[in-house]
Amino acid sequence: MTLFLPSPGYGPRGPDGQGWNRLSLSAHFEDRNQCGLQPTNYPTLFESMTGRQRWGGFDRCSAPAPGRCGTCPVQHAHLREHGIDWPAATPLLLVRVRPLPPTPGALFSDPAAGRSTLEPCTWLGAAAGISADWATLRHTPGVRLGRSFRDSEGEAFWLVRNNPASSAAVVRTRQMGSHTRHALYGRSGGPRLALLTCHGGCAHRDDDLRHLAADLGSADDLGTGGEREDARHLPRRLPGAPGTEFAHEDRRTVLRRHGSTLRISWDERSAASALAAYAVRLTAS
């Protein structure tokens, strides 16, 4: 994975091979070496989490010597996994992007341009009570980045965790004629948590189902007031999860995705946040 991103070298023939104009504004813009572990916006966070970093949009390299990443405090923080303090009550966070106001008096290179603060929220939009920045999100282990979207409040994106208890979860699958049935258990020998019937092609992976089972089986997966959230709290469409749609039929929740229909029978009232996190996992990077 690329960490040190050297600034582009000077090319006298210019990007089109015809040479540069004599008048250049390059001195007014940031062109220093950058760090692939310090994203400053959603596109560079995506690049950093998928190993696709390239110069532009990252923060400056702060290593004692250019390219000496092994001695850099930023890499040490990343290796120590100094990420956000994930709230135990939910597997899913809605992260809102708050752009910084323009710097008064800035003419060419505004230090605030393209920069922002982050506001982590619960999946329903309430304040999560934690702080985060772009680099801290990058240092957080076991998370997956959902799609970015815009609504009336501006830019936002989903952040979903991989449940550490998923390794103990059990998914039992049976092919039954024209449909497939999945029974979810939090652990071997434990009670069944949910029964999923998939009509048409399955629109999920077994590891996603294990994370769903672990989320449902977690004692910390509670809604407000200490009561489990009903799956009927889910909206018809979850922003930032394209191609997915929820419906509710008695004690069943229906998830439709790309022509596949997934009918979920809950054995008891269960957390809507777990199913919202599952929908985000289906579309996350």
PDB file of C-alpha atoms in Angstrom:
ATOM      1  CA  MET A   1       0.000   0.000   0.000  1.00  0.00           C
ATOM      2  CA  THR A   2       1.338   3.399  -1.001  1.00  0.00           C
ATOM      3  CA  LEU A   3       1.911   5.702   1.981  1.00  0.00           C
ATOM      4  CA  PHE A   4       4.425   8.291   0.767  1.00  0.00           C
ATOM      5  CA  LEU A   5       3.019  10.373  -2.085  1.00  0.00           C
ATOM      6  CA  PRO A   6       5.781  12.542  -3.609  1.00  0.00           C
ATOM      7  CA  SER A   7       4.779  15.792  -5.240  1.00  0.00           C
ATOM      8  CA  PRO A   8       4.636  15.695  -9.056  1.00  0.00           C
ATOM      9  CA  GLY A   9       7.949  16.480 -10.697  1.00  0.00           C
ATOM     10  CA  TYR A  10       8.492  19.433 -12.993  1.00  0.00           C
ATOM     11  CA  GLY A  11       7.975  18.638 -16.664  1.00  0.00           C
ATOM     12  CA  PRO A  12       9.303  21.387 -18.977  1.00  0.00           C
ATOM     13  CA  ARG A  13       7.242  20.158 -21.913  1.00  0.00           C
ATOM     14  CA  GLY A  14       3.977  20.495 -19.958  1.00  0.00           C
ATOM     15  CA  PRO A  15       1.037  18.071 -19.778  1.00  0.00           C
ATOM     16  CA  ASP A  16       0.316  18.354 -23.523  1.00  0.00           C
ATOM     17  CA  GLY A  17       3.942  18.086 -24.673  1.00  0.00           C
ATOM     18  CA  GLN A  18       3.870  21.579 -26.144  1.00  0.00           C
ATOM     19  CA  GLY A  19       5.637  23.356 -23.292  1.00  0.00           C
ATOM     20  CA  TRP A  20       4.439  25.480 -20.414  1.00  0.00           C
ATOM     21  CA  ASN A  21       3.207  29.056 -20.646  1.00  0.00           C
ATOM     22  CA  ARG A  22       5.630  31.561 -19.214  1.00  0.00           C
ATOM     23  CA  LEU A  23       3.071  32.739 -16.673  1.00  0.00           C
ATOM     24  CA  SER A  24       2.604  30.113 -13.953  1.00  0.00           C
ATOM     25  CA  LEU A  25       0.569  30.244 -10.750  1.00  0.00           C
ATOM     26  CA  SER A  26       2.108  27.042  -9.363  1.00  0.00           C
ATOM     27  CA  ALA A  27       3.803  28.895  -6.524  1.00  0.00           C
ATOM     28  CA  HIS A  28       0.407  29.808  -5.094  1.00  0.00           C
ATOM     29  CA  PHE A  29      -0.814  26.235  -4.663  1.00  0.00           C
ATOM     30  CA  GLU A  30       0.057  23.309  -2.419  1.00  0.00           C
ATOM     31  CA  ASP A  31       2.579  20.982  -4.120  1.00  0.00           C
ATOM     32  CA  ARG A  32       4.391  19.330  -1.213  1.00  0.00           C
ATOM     33  CA  ASN A  33       4.797  15.630  -0.518  1.00  0.00           C
ATOM     34  CA  GLN A  34       1.662  14.054   0.925  1.00  0.00           C
ATOM     35  CA  CYS A  35       0.769  11.157   3.241  1.00  0.00           C
ATOM     36  CA  GLY A  36      -1.508   8.350   2.070  1.00  0.00           C
ATOM     37  CA  LEU A  37      -2.760   7.851   5.636  1.00  0.00           C
ATOM     38  CA  GLN A  38      -4.079  11.403   5.969  1.00  0.00           C
ATOM     39  CA  PRO A  39      -7.113  11.857   3.706  1.00  0.00           C
ATOM     40  CA  THR A  40      -8.943  15.193   3.742  1.00  0.00           C
ATOM     41  CA  ASN A  41     -12.225  14.277   2.023  1.00  0.00           C
ATOM     42  CA  TYR A  42     -14.408  11.320   1.048  1.00  0.00           C
ATOM     43  CA  PRO A  43     -12.661  10.499  -2.282  1.00  0.00           C
ATOM     44  CA  THR A  44      -9.220  10.355  -0.643  1.00  0.00           C
ATOM     45  CA  LEU A  45     -10.626   8.361   2.306  1.00  0.00           C
ATOM     46  CA  PHE A  46     -11.959   5.837  -0.228  1.00  0.00           C
ATOM     47  CA  GLU A  47      -8.591   5.741  -1.990  1.00  0.00           C
ATOM     48  CA  SER A  48      -6.735   5.270   1.295  1.00  0.00           C
ATOM     49  CA  MET A  49      -9.011   2.452   2.519  1.00  0.00           C
ATOM     50  CA  THR A  50      -8.745   0.588  -0.798  1.00  0.00           C
ATOM     51  CA  GLY A  51      -5.003   1.073  -1.391  1.00  0.00           C
ATOM     52  CA  ARG A  52      -5.446   3.403  -4.373  1.00  0.00           C
ATOM     53  CA  GLN A  53      -3.719   6.526  -3.005  1.00  0.00           C
ATOM     54  CA  ARG A  54      -2.270   8.999  -5.451  1.00  0.00           C
ATOM     55  CA  TRP A  55      -0.948  12.497  -4.913  1.00  0.00           C
ATOM     56  CA  GLY A  56      -3.601  15.190  -4.509  1.00  0.00           C
ATOM     57  CA  GLY A  57      -6.153  15.736  -1.749  1.00  0.00           C
ATOM     58  CA  PHE A  58      -4.099  14.226   1.084  1.00  0.00           C
ATOM     59  CA  ASP A  59      -2.450  16.105   3.937  1.00  0.00           C
ATOM     60  CA  ARG A  60       1.258  16.885   3.970  1.00  0.00           C
ATOM     61  CA  CYS A  61       3.866  14.240   4.742  1.00  0.00           C
ATOM     62  CA  SER A  62       5.090  14.918   8.291  1.00  0.00           C
ATOM     63  CA  ALA A  63       7.792  12.232   8.489  1.00  0.00           C
ATOM     64  CA  PRO A  64      11.198  13.371   9.831  1.00  0.00           C
ATOM     65  CA  ALA A  65      12.583  12.729   6.335  1.00  0.00           C
ATOM     66  CA  PRO A  66      10.563  12.382   3.101  1.00  0.00           C
ATOM     67  CA  GLY A  67       9.544   8.779   2.547  1.00  0.00           C
ATOM     68  CA  ARG A  68      10.782   7.522   5.946  1.00  0.00           C
ATOM     69  CA  CYS A  69       7.327   6.237   6.903  1.00  0.00           C
ATOM     70  CA  GLY A  70       8.656   3.770   9.484  1.00  0.00           C
ATOM     71  CA  THR A  71       9.675   6.613  11.779  1.00  0.00           C
ATOM     72  CA  CYS A  72       6.517   8.688  11.250  1.00  0.00           C
ATOM     73  CA  PRO A  73       4.060   9.212  14.154  1.00  0.00           C
ATOM     74  CA  VAL A  74       1.151   9.066  11.702  1.00  0.00           C
ATOM     75  CA  GLN A  75       2.014   5.496  10.742  1.00  0.00           C
ATOM     76  CA  HIS A  76       2.549   4.570  14.391  1.00  0.00           C
ATOM     77  CA  ALA A  77      -0.964   5.833  15.202  1.00  0.00           C
ATOM     78  CA  HIS A  78      -2.305   3.801  12.279  1.00  0.00           C
ATOM     79  CA  LEU A  79      -0.526   0.613  13.378  1.00  0.00           C
ATOM     80  CA  ARG A  80      -1.768   1.090  16.948  1.00  0.00           C
ATOM     81  CA  GLU A  81      -5.284   1.435  15.499  1.00  0.00           C
ATOM     82  CA  HIS A  82      -5.951   4.752  17.206  1.00  0.00           C
ATOM     83  CA  GLY A  83      -9.364   5.152  15.598  1.00  0.00           C
ATOM     84  CA  ILE A  84     -12.743   6.403  16.726  1.00  0.00           C
ATOM     85  CA  ASP A  85     -14.378   5.164  19.924  1.00  0.00           C
ATOM     86  CA  TRP A  86     -17.155   3.195  18.251  1.00  0.00           C
ATOM     87  CA  PRO A  87     -20.458   3.376  20.205  1.00  0.00           C
ATOM     88  CA  ALA A  88     -21.597  -0.044  21.369  1.00  0.00           C
ATOM     89  CA  ALA A  89     -25.274   0.628  20.650  1.00  0.00           C
ATOM     90  CA  THR A  90     -25.091   0.405  16.858  1.00  0.00           C
ATOM     91  CA  PRO A  91     -23.186  -1.339  14.042  1.00  0.00           C
ATOM     92  CA  LEU A  92     -23.771   1.637  11.741  1.00  0.00           C
ATOM     93  CA  LEU A  93     -22.846   5.318  11.800  1.00  0.00           C
ATOM     94  CA  LEU A  94     -24.012   8.168   9.611  1.00  0.00           C
ATOM     95  CA  VAL A  95     -21.088  10.570   9.168  1.00  0.00           C
ATOM     96  CA  ARG A  96     -21.959  14.116   8.136  1.00  0.00           C
ATOM     97  CA  VAL A  97     -19.361  16.318   6.423  1.00  0.00           C
ATOM     98  CA  ARG A  98     -19.205  19.929   7.647  1.00  0.00           C
ATOM     99  CA  PRO A  99     -17.103  22.128   5.290  1.00  0.00           C
ATOM    100  CA  LEU A 100     -14.813  24.674   6.914  1.00  0.00           C
ATOM    101  CA  PRO A 101     -15.718  28.324   6.288  1.00  0.00           C
ATOM    102  CA  PRO A 102     -13.433  30.273   3.901  1.00  0.00           C
ATOM    103  CA  THR A 103     -10.370  31.863   5.439  1.00  0.00           C
ATOM    104  CA  PRO A 104     -10.833  35.654   5.694  1.00  0.00           C
ATOM    105  CA  GLY A 105      -8.410  37.500   3.418  1.00  0.00           C
ATOM    106  CA  ALA A 106      -7.243  34.429   1.483  1.00  0.00           C
ATOM    107  CA  LEU A 107      -6.681  35.165  -2.198  1.00  0.00           C
ATOM    108  CA  PHE A 108      -5.136  32.242  -4.062  1.00  0.00           C
ATOM    109  CA  SER A 109      -4.469  29.304  -1.724  1.00  0.00           C
ATOM    110  CA  ASP A 110      -7.145  29.177   0.961  1.00  0.00           C
ATOM    111  CA  PRO A 111      -6.056  26.812   3.798  1.00  0.00           C
ATOM    112  CA  ALA A 112      -9.714  25.957   4.419  1.00  0.00           C
ATOM    113  CA  ALA A 113     -10.538  25.119   0.794  1.00  0.00           C
ATOM    114  CA  GLY A 114     -11.607  21.504   0.390  1.00  0.00           C
ATOM    115  CA  ARG A 115     -11.313  20.798   4.120  1.00  0.00           C
ATOM    116  CA  SER A 116     -14.018  19.818   6.541  1.00  0.00           C
ATOM    117  CA  THR A 117     -14.881  18.513   9.970  1.00  0.00           C
ATOM    118  CA  LEU A 118     -16.885  15.344  10.585  1.00  0.00           C
ATOM    119  CA  GLU A 119     -19.976  14.788  12.718  1.00  0.00           C
ATOM    120  CA  PRO A 120     -20.675  11.095  13.483  1.00  0.00           C
ATOM    121  CA  CYS A 121     -24.377  10.391  14.062  1.00  0.00           C
ATOM    122  CA  THR A 122     -26.524   7.356  14.753  1.00  0.00           C
ATOM    123  CA  TRP A 123     -28.149   5.837  11.700  1.00  0.00           C
ATOM    124  CA  LEU A 124     -31.309   7.804  12.568  1.00  0.00           C
ATOM    125  CA  GLY A 125     -29.380  11.093  12.553  1.00  0.00           C
ATOM    126  CA  ALA A 126     -28.956  11.808  16.279  1.00  0.00           C
ATOM    127  CA  ALA A 127     -25.564  12.897  17.608  1.00  0.00           C
ATOM    128  CA  ALA A 128     -23.428   9.845  18.417  1.00  0.00           C
ATOM    129  CA  GLY A 129     -21.466  11.638  21.145  1.00  0.00           C
ATOM    130  CA  ILE A 130     -18.048  10.889  19.644  1.00  0.00           C
ATOM    131  CA  SER A 131     -15.502  12.943  17.728  1.00  0.00           C
ATOM    132  CA  ALA A 132     -13.737  12.003  14.503  1.00  0.00           C
ATOM    133  CA  ASP A 133     -11.664  13.398  11.679  1.00  0.00           C
ATOM    134  CA  TRP A 134     -10.641  11.943   8.323  1.00  0.00           C
ATOM    135  CA  ALA A 135      -7.335  10.488   9.532  1.00  0.00           C
ATOM    136  CA  THR A 136      -8.953   8.978  12.657  1.00  0.00           C
ATOM    137  CA  LEU A 137     -11.518   7.199  10.492  1.00  0.00           C
ATOM    138  CA  ARG A 138      -8.645   5.807   8.427  1.00  0.00           C
ATOM    139  CA  HIS A 139      -7.011   4.433  11.597  1.00  0.00           C
ATOM    140  CA  THR A 140     -10.215   2.684  12.766  1.00  0.00           C
ATOM    141  CA  PRO A 141      -9.926  -1.101  12.338  1.00  0.00           C
ATOM    142  CA  GLY A 142     -12.681  -3.370  11.059  1.00  0.00           C
ATOM    143  CA  VAL A 143     -14.864  -0.789   9.297  1.00  0.00           C
ATOM    144  CA  ARG A 144     -16.258  -0.561   5.789  1.00  0.00           C
ATOM    145  CA  LEU A 145     -16.990   2.618   3.903  1.00  0.00           C
ATOM    146  CA  GLY A 146     -20.496   3.110   2.543  1.00  0.00           C
ATOM    147  CA  ARG A 147     -21.544   5.299  -0.364  1.00  0.00           C
ATOM    148  CA  SER A 148     -21.401   9.076  -0.192  1.00  0.00           C
ATOM    149  CA  PHE A 149     -24.656  10.961  -0.784  1.00  0.00           C
ATOM    150  CA  ARG A 150     -26.191  14.408  -0.403  1.00  0.00           C
ATOM    151  CA  ASP A 151     -29.413  15.425   1.292  1.00  0.00           C
ATOM    152  CA  SER A 152     -30.904  18.617   2.701  1.00  0.00           C
ATOM    153  CA  GLU A 153     -28.058  18.866   5.245  1.00  0.00           C
ATOM    154  CA  GLY A 154     -25.245  18.415   2.749  1.00  0.00           C
ATOM    155  CA  GLU A 155     -22.748  15.613   2.150  1.00  0.00           C
ATOM    156  CA  ALA A 156     -22.850  12.450   4.255  1.00  0.00           C
ATOM    157  CA  PHE A 157     -21.740   8.819   4.093  1.00  0.00           C
ATOM    158  CA  TRP A 158     -22.213   5.550   5.972  1.00  0.00           C
ATOM    159  CA  LEU A 159     -19.597   3.804   8.072  1.00  0.00           C
ATOM    160  CA  VAL A 160     -20.361   0.210   9.070  1.00  0.00           C
ATOM    161  CA  ARG A 161     -18.336  -1.998  11.390  1.00  0.00           C
ATOM    162  CA  ASN A 162     -17.426  -5.648  10.995  1.00  0.00           C
ATOM    163  CA  ASN A 163     -18.865  -7.340  14.058  1.00  0.00           C
ATOM    164  CA  PRO A 164     -16.018  -9.180  15.869  1.00  0.00           C
ATOM    165  CA  ALA A 165     -18.515 -11.862  16.962  1.00  0.00           C
ATOM    166  CA  SER A 166     -19.278 -12.820  13.347  1.00  0.00           C
ATOM    167  CA  SER A 167     -16.685 -15.600  13.416  1.00  0.00           C
ATOM    168  CA  ALA A 168     -18.912 -17.486  15.892  1.00  0.00           C
ATOM    169  CA  ALA A 169     -22.141 -16.844  13.947  1.00  0.00           C
ATOM    170  CA  VAL A 170     -23.739 -19.674  11.979  1.00  0.00           C
ATOM    171  CA  VAL A 171     -25.643 -19.427   8.692  1.00  0.00           C
ATOM    172  CA  ARG A 172     -27.515 -22.565   7.562  1.00  0.00           C
ATOM    173  CA  THR A 173     -28.616 -22.457   3.939  1.00  0.00           C
ATOM    174  CA  ARG A 174     -31.106 -24.707   2.142  1.00  0.00           C
ATOM    175  CA  GLN A 175     -32.116 -24.652  -1.495  1.00  0.00           C
ATOM    176  CA  MET A 176     -35.894 -25.157  -1.667  1.00  0.00           C
ATOM    177  CA  GLY A 177     -37.098 -25.252  -5.260  1.00  0.00           C
ATOM    178  CA  SER A 178     -37.337 -21.717  -6.580  1.00  0.00           C
ATOM    179  CA  HIS A 179     -36.058 -20.042  -3.426  1.00  0.00           C
ATOM    180  CA  THR A 180     -33.220 -20.216  -0.921  1.00  0.00           C
ATOM    181  CA  ARG A 181     -33.664 -20.195   2.852  1.00  0.00           C
ATOM    182  CA  HIS A 182     -31.062 -18.994   5.364  1.00  0.00           C
ATOM    183  CA  ALA A 183     -31.361 -19.533   9.101  1.00  0.00           C
ATOM    184  CA  LEU A 184     -29.200 -17.198  11.211  1.00  0.00           C
ATOM    185  CA  TYR A 185     -27.740 -18.099  14.607  1.00  0.00           C
ATOM    186  CA  GLY A 186     -25.495 -15.977  16.799  1.00  0.00           C
ATOM    187  CA  ARG A 187     -23.485 -19.062  17.779  1.00  0.00           C
ATOM    188  CA  SER A 188     -23.480 -22.803  17.315  1.00  0.00           C
ATOM    189  CA  GLY A 189     -26.240 -24.332  19.435  1.00  0.00           C
ATOM    190  CA  GLY A 190     -27.832 -20.957  20.089  1.00  0.00           C
ATOM    191  CA  PRO A 191     -31.413 -19.907  19.280  1.00  0.00           C
ATOM    192  CA  ARG A 192     -32.366 -18.985  15.754  1.00  0.00           C
ATOM    193  CA  LEU A 193     -32.341 -15.208  15.359  1.00  0.00           C
ATOM    194  CA  ALA A 194     -33.869 -14.799  11.918  1.00  0.00           C
ATOM    195  CA  LEU A 195     -35.106 -16.772   8.948  1.00  0.00           C
ATOM    196  CA  LEU A 196     -34.384 -15.322   5.505  1.00  0.00           C
ATOM    197  CA  THR A 197     -36.126 -16.529   2.369  1.00  0.00           C
ATOM    198  CA  CYS A 198     -34.539 -15.315  -0.859  1.00  0.00           C
ATOM    199  CA  HIS A 199     -36.705 -15.420  -3.999  1.00  0.00           C
ATOM    200  CA  GLY A 200     -34.743 -15.197  -7.220  1.00  0.00           C
ATOM    201  CA  GLY A 201     -30.982 -14.802  -7.137  1.00  0.00           C
ATOM    202  CA  CYS A 202     -29.365 -14.185  -3.743  1.00  0.00           C
ATOM    203  CA  ALA A 203     -28.161 -10.581  -3.401  1.00  0.00           C
ATOM    204  CA  HIS A 204     -25.749 -11.127  -0.532  1.00  0.00           C
ATOM    205  CA  ARG A 205     -22.652 -12.978   0.638  1.00  0.00           C
ATOM    206  CA  ASP A 206     -22.317 -15.443   3.514  1.00  0.00           C
ATOM    207  CA  ASP A 207     -19.918 -13.170   5.405  1.00  0.00           C
ATOM    208  CA  ASP A 208     -22.501 -10.345   5.277  1.00  0.00           C
ATOM    209  CA  LEU A 209     -25.121 -12.717   6.711  1.00  0.00           C
ATOM    210  CA  ARG A 210     -22.762 -13.712   9.514  1.00  0.00           C
ATOM    211  CA  HIS A 211     -22.258 -10.059  10.418  1.00  0.00           C
ATOM    212  CA  LEU A 212     -26.044  -9.614  10.403  1.00  0.00           C
ATOM    213  CA  ALA A 213     -26.456 -12.624  12.709  1.00  0.00           C
ATOM    214  CA  ALA A 214     -23.789 -11.252  15.054  1.00  0.00           C
ATOM    215  CA  ASP A 215     -25.465  -7.822  15.099  1.00  0.00           C
ATOM    216  CA  LEU A 216     -28.833  -9.386  15.921  1.00  0.00           C
ATOM    217  CA  GLY A 217     -27.328 -11.565  18.629  1.00  0.00           C
ATOM    218  CA  SER A 218     -25.405  -8.777  20.315  1.00  0.00           C
ATOM    219  CA  ALA A 219     -26.803  -7.704  23.669  1.00  0.00           C
ATOM    220  CA  ASP A 220     -25.539  -4.181  22.945  1.00  0.00           C
ATOM    221  CA  ASP A 221     -27.622  -3.824  19.787  1.00  0.00           C
ATOM    222  CA  LEU A 222     -30.322  -1.747  21.501  1.00  0.00           C
ATOM    223  CA  GLY A 223     -32.415   1.185  20.470  1.00  0.00           C
ATOM    224  CA  THR A 224     -33.247   4.228  22.533  1.00  0.00           C
ATOM    225  CA  GLY A 225     -34.602   3.588  25.998  1.00  0.00           C
ATOM    226  CA  GLY A 226     -32.976   0.149  26.164  1.00  0.00           C
ATOM    227  CA  GLU A 227     -35.636  -1.471  23.953  1.00  0.00           C
ATOM    228  CA  ARG A 228     -34.937  -3.249  20.724  1.00  0.00           C
ATOM    229  CA  GLU A 229     -35.893  -1.270  17.653  1.00  0.00           C
ATOM    230  CA  ASP A 230     -38.611  -2.728  15.484  1.00  0.00           C
ATOM    231  CA  ALA A 231     -37.556  -3.441  11.898  1.00  0.00           C
ATOM    232  CA  ARG A 232     -40.648  -1.504  10.802  1.00  0.00           C
ATOM    233  CA  HIS A 233     -38.745   1.677  11.733  1.00  0.00           C
ATOM    234  CA  LEU A 234     -36.763   1.248   8.512  1.00  0.00           C
ATOM    235  CA  PRO A 235     -37.583   3.684   5.682  1.00  0.00           C
ATOM    236  CA  ARG A 236     -38.547   2.428   2.253  1.00  0.00           C
ATOM    237  CA  ARG A 237     -35.192   3.483   0.831  1.00  0.00           C
ATOM    238  CA  LEU A 238     -31.981   4.047   2.725  1.00  0.00           C
ATOM    239  CA  PRO A 239     -30.013   6.998   1.292  1.00  0.00           C
ATOM    240  CA  GLY A 240     -26.589   5.983   0.055  1.00  0.00           C
ATOM    241  CA  ALA A 241     -27.641   2.341  -0.446  1.00  0.00           C
ATOM    242  CA  PRO A 242     -28.642   2.311  -4.137  1.00  0.00           C
ATOM    243  CA  GLY A 243     -30.623  -0.583  -5.528  1.00  0.00           C
ATOM    244  CA  THR A 244     -32.075  -1.600  -2.151  1.00  0.00           C
ATOM    245  CA  GLU A 245     -35.653  -1.135  -0.986  1.00  0.00           C
ATOM    246  CA  PHE A 246     -37.465  -2.159   2.209  1.00  0.00           C
ATOM    247  CA  ALA A 247     -41.088  -3.137   2.699  1.00  0.00           C
ATOM    248  CA  HIS A 248     -42.971  -4.570   5.690  1.00  0.00           C
ATOM    249  CA  GLU A 249     -45.524  -7.364   5.732  1.00  0.00           C
ATOM    250  CA  ASP A 250     -46.898  -8.309   9.143  1.00  0.00           C
ATOM    251  CA  ARG A 251     -43.904  -9.732  11.036  1.00  0.00           C
ATOM    252  CA  ARG A 252     -41.738  -9.907   7.953  1.00  0.00           C
ATOM    253  CA  THR A 253     -39.385  -7.379   6.401  1.00  0.00           C
ATOM    254  CA  VAL A 254     -38.811  -7.532   2.660  1.00  0.00           C
ATOM    255  CA  LEU A 255     -35.521  -6.369   1.149  1.00  0.00           C
ATOM    256  CA  ARG A 256     -35.445  -6.038  -2.620  1.00  0.00           C
ATOM    257  CA  ARG A 257     -32.162  -5.606  -4.455  1.00  0.00           C
ATOM    258  CA  HIS A 258     -31.474  -5.830  -8.199  1.00  0.00           C
ATOM    259  CA  GLY A 259     -34.395  -8.141  -8.945  1.00  0.00           C
ATOM    260  CA  SER A 260     -33.864 -10.332  -5.877  1.00  0.00           C
ATOM    261  CA  THR A 261     -36.488 -10.437  -3.118  1.00  0.00           C
ATOM    262  CA  LEU A 262     -35.359 -11.289   0.405  1.00  0.00           C
ATOM    263  CA  ARG A 263     -38.097 -12.000   2.957  1.00  0.00           C
ATOM    264  CA  ILE A 264     -36.966 -11.884   6.566  1.00  0.00           C
ATOM    265  CA  SER A 265     -39.033 -13.426   9.344  1.00  0.00           C
ATOM    266  CA  TRP A 266     -37.915 -12.228  12.757  1.00  0.00           C
ATOM    267  CA  ASP A 267     -38.314 -14.614  15.666  1.00  0.00           C
ATOM    268  CA  GLU A 268     -38.659 -11.606  17.983  1.00  0.00           C
ATOM    269  CA  ARG A 269     -38.561  -7.802  17.872  1.00  0.00           C
ATOM    270  CA  SER A 270     -35.151  -7.032  16.489  1.00  0.00           C
ATOM    271  CA  ALA A 271     -32.947  -4.035  15.839  1.00  0.00           C
ATOM    272  CA  ALA A 272     -33.612  -1.988  12.746  1.00  0.00           C
ATOM    273  CA  SER A 273     -30.013  -0.745  12.903  1.00  0.00           C
ATOM    274  CA  ALA A 274     -28.774  -4.296  12.249  1.00  0.00           C
ATOM    275  CA  LEU A 275     -30.779  -4.543   9.038  1.00  0.00           C
ATOM    276  CA  ALA A 276     -29.806  -1.009   7.981  1.00  0.00           C
ATOM    277  CA  ALA A 277     -26.160  -1.976   8.488  1.00  0.00           C
ATOM    278  CA  TYR A 278     -26.761  -5.093   6.403  1.00  0.00           C
ATOM    279  CA  ALA A 279     -28.163  -3.014   3.516  1.00  0.00           C
ATOM    280  CA  VAL A 280     -25.110  -0.743   3.663  1.00  0.00           C
ATOM    281  CA  ARG A 281     -22.751  -3.756   3.617  1.00  0.00           C
ATOM    282  CA  LEU A 282     -24.399  -4.949   0.410  1.00  0.00           C
ATOM    283  CA  THR A 283     -23.378  -1.719  -1.306  1.00  0.00           C
ATOM    284  CA  ALA A 284     -20.205  -0.757   0.621  1.00  0.00           C
ATOM    285  CA  SER A 285     -16.698  -0.771  -0.805  1.00  0.00           C
TER     286      SER A 285
END
